PDB file of C-alpha atoms in Angstrom:
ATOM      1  CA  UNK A   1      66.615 -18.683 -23.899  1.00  0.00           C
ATOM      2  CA  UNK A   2      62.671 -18.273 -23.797  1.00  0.00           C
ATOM      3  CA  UNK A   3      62.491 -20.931 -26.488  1.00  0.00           C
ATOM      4  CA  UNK A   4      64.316 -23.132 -24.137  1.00  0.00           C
ATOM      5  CA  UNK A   5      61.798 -22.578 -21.315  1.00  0.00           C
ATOM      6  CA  UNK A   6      59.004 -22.418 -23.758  1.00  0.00           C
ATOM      7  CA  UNK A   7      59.928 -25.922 -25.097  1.00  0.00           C
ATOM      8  CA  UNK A   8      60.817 -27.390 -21.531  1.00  0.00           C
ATOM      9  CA  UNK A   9      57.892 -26.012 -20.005  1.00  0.00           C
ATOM     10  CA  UNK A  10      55.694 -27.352 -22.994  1.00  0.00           C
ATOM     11  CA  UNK A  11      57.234 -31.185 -22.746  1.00  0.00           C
ATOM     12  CA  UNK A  12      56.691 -31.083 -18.673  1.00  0.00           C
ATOM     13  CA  UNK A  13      53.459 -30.499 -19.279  1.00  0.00           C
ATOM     14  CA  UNK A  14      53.050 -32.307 -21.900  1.00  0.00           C
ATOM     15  CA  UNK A  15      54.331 -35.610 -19.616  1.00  0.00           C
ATOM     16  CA  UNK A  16      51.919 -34.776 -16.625  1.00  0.00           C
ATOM     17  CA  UNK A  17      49.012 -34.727 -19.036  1.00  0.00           C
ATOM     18  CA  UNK A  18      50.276 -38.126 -20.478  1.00  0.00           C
ATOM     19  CA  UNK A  19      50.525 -39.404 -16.594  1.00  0.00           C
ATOM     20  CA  UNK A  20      46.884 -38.345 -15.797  1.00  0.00           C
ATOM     21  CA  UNK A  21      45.691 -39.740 -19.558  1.00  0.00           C
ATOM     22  CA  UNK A  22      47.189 -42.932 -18.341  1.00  0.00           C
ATOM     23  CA  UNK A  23      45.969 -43.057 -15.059  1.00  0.00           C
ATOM     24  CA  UNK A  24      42.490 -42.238 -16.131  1.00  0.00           C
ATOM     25  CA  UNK A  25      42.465 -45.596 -18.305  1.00  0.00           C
ATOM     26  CA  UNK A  26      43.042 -48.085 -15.119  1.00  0.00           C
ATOM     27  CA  UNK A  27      41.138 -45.731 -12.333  1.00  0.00           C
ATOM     28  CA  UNK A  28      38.140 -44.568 -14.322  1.00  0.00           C
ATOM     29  CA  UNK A  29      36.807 -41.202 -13.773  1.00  0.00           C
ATOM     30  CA  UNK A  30      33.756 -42.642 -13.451  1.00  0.00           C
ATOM     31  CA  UNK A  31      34.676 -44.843 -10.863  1.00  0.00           C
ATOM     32  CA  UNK A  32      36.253 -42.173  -8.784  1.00  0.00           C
ATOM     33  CA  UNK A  33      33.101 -40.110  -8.898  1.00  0.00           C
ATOM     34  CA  UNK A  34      30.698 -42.973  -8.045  1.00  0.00           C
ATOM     35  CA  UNK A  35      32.560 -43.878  -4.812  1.00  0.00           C
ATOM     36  CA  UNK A  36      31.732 -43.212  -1.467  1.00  0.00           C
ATOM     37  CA  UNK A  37      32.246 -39.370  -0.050  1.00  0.00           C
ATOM     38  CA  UNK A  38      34.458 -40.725   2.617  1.00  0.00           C
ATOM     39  CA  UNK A  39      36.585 -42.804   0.211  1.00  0.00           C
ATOM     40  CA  UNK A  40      37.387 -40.489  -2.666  1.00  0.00           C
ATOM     41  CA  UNK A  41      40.451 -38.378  -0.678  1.00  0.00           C
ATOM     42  CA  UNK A  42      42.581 -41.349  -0.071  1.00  0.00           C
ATOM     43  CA  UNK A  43      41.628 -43.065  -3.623  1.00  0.00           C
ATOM     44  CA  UNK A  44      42.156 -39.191  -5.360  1.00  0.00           C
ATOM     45  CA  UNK A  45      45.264 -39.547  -3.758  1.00  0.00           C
ATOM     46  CA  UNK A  46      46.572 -42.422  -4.519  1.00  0.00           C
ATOM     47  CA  UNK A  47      45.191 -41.491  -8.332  1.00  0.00           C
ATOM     48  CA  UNK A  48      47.511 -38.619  -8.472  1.00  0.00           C
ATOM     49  CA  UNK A  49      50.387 -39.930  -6.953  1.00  0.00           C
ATOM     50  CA  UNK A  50      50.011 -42.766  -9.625  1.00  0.00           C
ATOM     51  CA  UNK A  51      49.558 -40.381 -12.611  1.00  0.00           C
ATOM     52  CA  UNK A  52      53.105 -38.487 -11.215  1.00  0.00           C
ATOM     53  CA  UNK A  53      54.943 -41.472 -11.601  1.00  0.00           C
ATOM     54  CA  UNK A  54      53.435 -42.585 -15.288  1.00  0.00           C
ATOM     55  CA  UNK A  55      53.930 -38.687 -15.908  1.00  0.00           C
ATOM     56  CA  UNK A  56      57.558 -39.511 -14.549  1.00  0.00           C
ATOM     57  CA  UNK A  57      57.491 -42.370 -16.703  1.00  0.00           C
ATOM     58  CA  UNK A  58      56.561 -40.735 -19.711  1.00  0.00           C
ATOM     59  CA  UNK A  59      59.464 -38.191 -19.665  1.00  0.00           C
ATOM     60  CA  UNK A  60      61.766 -40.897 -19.788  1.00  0.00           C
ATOM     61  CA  UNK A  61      60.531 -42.788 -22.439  1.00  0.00           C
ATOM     62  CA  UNK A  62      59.893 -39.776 -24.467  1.00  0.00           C
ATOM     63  CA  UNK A  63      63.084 -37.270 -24.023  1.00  0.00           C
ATOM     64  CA  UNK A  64      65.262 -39.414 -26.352  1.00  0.00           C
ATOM     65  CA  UNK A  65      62.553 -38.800 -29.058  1.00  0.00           C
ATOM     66  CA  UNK A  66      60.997 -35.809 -28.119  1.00  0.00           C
ATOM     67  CA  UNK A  67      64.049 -33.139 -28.591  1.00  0.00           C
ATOM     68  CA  UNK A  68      64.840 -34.335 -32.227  1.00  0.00           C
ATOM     69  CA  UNK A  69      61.227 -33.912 -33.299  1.00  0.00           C
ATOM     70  CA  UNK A  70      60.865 -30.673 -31.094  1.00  0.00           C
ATOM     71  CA  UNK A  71      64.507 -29.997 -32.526  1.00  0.00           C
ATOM     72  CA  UNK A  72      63.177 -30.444 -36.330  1.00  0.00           C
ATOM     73  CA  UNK A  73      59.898 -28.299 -35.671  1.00  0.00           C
ATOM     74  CA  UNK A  74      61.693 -25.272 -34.001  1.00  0.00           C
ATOM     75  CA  UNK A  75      64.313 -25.153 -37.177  1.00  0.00           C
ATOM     76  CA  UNK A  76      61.929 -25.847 -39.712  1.00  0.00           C
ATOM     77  CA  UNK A  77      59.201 -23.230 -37.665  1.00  0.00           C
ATOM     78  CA  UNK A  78      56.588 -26.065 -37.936  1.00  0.00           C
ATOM     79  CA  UNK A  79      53.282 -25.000 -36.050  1.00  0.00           C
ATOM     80  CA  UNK A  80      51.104 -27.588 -37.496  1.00  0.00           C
ATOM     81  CA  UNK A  81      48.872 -29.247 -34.644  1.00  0.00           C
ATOM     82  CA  UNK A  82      48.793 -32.371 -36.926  1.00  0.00           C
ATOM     83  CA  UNK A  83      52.603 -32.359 -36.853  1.00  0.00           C
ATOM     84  CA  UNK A  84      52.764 -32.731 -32.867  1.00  0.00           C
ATOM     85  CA  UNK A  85      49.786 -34.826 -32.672  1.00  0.00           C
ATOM     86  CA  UNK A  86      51.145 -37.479 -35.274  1.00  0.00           C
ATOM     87  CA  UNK A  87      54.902 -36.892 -33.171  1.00  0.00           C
ATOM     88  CA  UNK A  88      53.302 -37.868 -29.622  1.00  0.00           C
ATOM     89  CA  UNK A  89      51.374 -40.634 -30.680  1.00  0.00           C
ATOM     90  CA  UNK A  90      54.146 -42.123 -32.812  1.00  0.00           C
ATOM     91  CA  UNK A  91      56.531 -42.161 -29.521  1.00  0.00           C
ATOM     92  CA  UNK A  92      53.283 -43.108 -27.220  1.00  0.00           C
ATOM     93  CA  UNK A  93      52.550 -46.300 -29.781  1.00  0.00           C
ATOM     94  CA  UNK A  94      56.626 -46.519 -29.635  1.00  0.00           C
ATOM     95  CA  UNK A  95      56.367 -47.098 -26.318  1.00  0.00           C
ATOM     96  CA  UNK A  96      53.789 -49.650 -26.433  1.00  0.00           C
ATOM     97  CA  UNK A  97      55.844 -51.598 -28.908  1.00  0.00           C
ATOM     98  CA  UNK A  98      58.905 -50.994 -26.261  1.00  0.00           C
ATOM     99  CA  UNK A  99      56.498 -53.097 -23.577  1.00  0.00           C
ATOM    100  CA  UNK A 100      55.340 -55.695 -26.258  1.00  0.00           C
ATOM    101  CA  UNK A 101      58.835 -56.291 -27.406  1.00  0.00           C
ATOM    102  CA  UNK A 102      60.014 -57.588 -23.991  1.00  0.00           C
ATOM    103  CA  UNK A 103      56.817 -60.020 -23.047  1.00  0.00           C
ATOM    104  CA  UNK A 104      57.833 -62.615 -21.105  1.00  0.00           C
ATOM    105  CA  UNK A 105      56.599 -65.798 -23.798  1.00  0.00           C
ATOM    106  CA  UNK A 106      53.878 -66.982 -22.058  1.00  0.00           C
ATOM    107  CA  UNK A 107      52.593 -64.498 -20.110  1.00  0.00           C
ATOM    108  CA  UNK A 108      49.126 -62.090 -21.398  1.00  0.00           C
ATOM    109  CA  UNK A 109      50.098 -59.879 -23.684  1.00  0.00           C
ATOM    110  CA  UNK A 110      49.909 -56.012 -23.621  1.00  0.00           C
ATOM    111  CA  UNK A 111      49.123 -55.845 -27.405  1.00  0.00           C
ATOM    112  CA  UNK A 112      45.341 -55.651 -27.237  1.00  0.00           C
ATOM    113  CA  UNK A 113      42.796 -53.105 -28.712  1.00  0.00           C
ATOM    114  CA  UNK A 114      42.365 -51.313 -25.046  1.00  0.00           C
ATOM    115  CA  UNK A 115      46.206 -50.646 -25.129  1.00  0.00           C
ATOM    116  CA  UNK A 116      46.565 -49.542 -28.282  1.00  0.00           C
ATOM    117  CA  UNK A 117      43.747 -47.085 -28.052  1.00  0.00           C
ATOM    118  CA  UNK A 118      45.446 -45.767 -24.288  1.00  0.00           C
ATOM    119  CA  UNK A 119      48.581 -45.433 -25.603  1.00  0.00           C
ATOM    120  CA  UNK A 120      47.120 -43.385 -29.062  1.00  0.00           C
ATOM    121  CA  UNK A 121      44.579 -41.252 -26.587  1.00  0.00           C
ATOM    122  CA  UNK A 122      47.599 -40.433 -24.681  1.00  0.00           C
ATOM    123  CA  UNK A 123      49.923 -39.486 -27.952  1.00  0.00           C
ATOM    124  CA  UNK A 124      46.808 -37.375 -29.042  1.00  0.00           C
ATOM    125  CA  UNK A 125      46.184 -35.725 -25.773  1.00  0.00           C
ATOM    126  CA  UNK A 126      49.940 -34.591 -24.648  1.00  0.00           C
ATOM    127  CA  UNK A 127      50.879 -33.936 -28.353  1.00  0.00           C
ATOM    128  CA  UNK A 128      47.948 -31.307 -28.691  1.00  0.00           C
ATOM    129  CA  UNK A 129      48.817 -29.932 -25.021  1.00  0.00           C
ATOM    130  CA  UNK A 130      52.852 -29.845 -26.017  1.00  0.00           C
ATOM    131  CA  UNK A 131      51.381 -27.531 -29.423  1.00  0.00           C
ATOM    132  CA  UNK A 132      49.195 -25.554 -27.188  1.00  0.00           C
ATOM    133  CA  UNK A 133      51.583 -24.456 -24.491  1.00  0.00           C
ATOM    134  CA  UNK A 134      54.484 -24.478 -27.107  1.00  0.00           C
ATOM    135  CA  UNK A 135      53.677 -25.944 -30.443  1.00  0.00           C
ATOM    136  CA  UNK A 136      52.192 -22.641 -31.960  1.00  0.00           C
ATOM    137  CA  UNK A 137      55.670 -20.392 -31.426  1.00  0.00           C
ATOM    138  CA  UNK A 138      57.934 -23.022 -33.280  1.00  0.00           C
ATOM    139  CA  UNK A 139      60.573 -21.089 -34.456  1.00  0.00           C
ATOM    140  CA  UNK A 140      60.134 -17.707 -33.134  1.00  0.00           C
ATOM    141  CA  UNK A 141      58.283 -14.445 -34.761  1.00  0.00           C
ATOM    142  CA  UNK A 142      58.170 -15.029 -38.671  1.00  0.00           C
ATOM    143  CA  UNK A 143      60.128 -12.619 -40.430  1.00  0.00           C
ATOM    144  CA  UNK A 144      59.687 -10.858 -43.259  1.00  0.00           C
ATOM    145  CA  UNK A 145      56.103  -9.270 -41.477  1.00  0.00           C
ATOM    146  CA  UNK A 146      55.414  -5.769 -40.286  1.00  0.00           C
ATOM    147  CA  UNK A 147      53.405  -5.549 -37.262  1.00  0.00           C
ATOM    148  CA  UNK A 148      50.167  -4.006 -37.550  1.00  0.00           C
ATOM    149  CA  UNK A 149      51.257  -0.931 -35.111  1.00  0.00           C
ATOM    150  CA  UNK A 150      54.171   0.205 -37.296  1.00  0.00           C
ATOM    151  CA  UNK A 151      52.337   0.074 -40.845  1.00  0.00           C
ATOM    152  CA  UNK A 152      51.319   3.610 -42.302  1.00  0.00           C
ATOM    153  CA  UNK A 153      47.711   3.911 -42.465  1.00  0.00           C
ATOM    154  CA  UNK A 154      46.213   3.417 -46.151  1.00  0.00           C
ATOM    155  CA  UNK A 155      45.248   6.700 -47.696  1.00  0.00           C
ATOM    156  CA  UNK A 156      41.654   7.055 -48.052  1.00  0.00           C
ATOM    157  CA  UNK A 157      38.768   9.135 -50.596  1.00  0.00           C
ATOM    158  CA  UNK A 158      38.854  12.475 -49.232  1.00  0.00           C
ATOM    159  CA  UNK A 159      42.330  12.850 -47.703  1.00  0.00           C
ATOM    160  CA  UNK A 160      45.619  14.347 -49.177  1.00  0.00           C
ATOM    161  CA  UNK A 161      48.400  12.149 -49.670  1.00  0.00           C
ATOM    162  CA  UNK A 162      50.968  12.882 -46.933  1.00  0.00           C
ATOM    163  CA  UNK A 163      54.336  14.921 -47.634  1.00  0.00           C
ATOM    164  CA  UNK A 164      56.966  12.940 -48.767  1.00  0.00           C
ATOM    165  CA  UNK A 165      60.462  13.675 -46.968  1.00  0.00           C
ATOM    166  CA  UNK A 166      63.004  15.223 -50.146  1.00  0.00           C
TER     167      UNK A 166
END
């Protein structure tokens, strides 16, 4: 059961920081700072409202994907950060490919070098948020390990070997 909310709670994340990665390539951080004191509470709003619906967005695209690769790395007890990066940016670019695939002929294209880097920023940045909230606990404690606190203490020069139970 805590896997289950670790992984859920790691993949909502995960989304929201996709949402605000998106968001942040059409209203620039930059841009938000460098307007007026009076304007920035309406346009901060309308920022986050905007990354809630691409995070929104996000979780729909990706929860097809997501569980089978989340799936694989929790029964295989894969912690690798390279593992989940290379994961979210393959579904991210997936999703670009989703958008290019149904172009109207004609029309601009989405396939450009600014997409294609927003879409990979945003696989890198959610897949290394996803391994940091849950990522590192695939699979559960390791077995075969003794903790630290239970281990007898290593005799050392000086002391007498402890009595051994008969």
């Amino acid at each position: 059961m805590l896997t289950l909310l670790r992984v859920l709670f790691g993949f909502a994340v995960a989304c929201l920081v996709a949402g605000v990665a998106t968001v942040a390539f059409v209203v620039s951080p930059v841009e938000l700072a460098n307007l007026p004191a009076e304007a920035q509470p309406e346009r901060l709003t309308n920022a986050g409202i905007l990354a809630l619906l691409a995070a929104t967005h996000s979780a729909i695209f990706a929860f097809p994907f997501a569980p089978i690769l989340i799936g694989i790395a929790e029964l295989t007890r894969t912690r690798s950060l390279l593992y989940y990066l290379l994961a979210a940016t393959t579904i991210s670019l997936g999703g670009l490919l989703a958008i290019f695939v149904y172009e109207v002929p004609g029309q601009p294209s989405i396939l450009n070098d600014y997409a294609v880097a927003a879409f990979a920023t945003v696989g890198v940045l959610s897949g290394f948020t996803y391994w940091l909230l849950a990522g590192r606990g695939a699979g559960g404690r390791r077995g075969g390990t003794t903790p630290a606190a239970t281990s007898e203490p290593d005799a050392t020069e000086g002391d007498a070997p402890a009595p051994q139970p008969t």
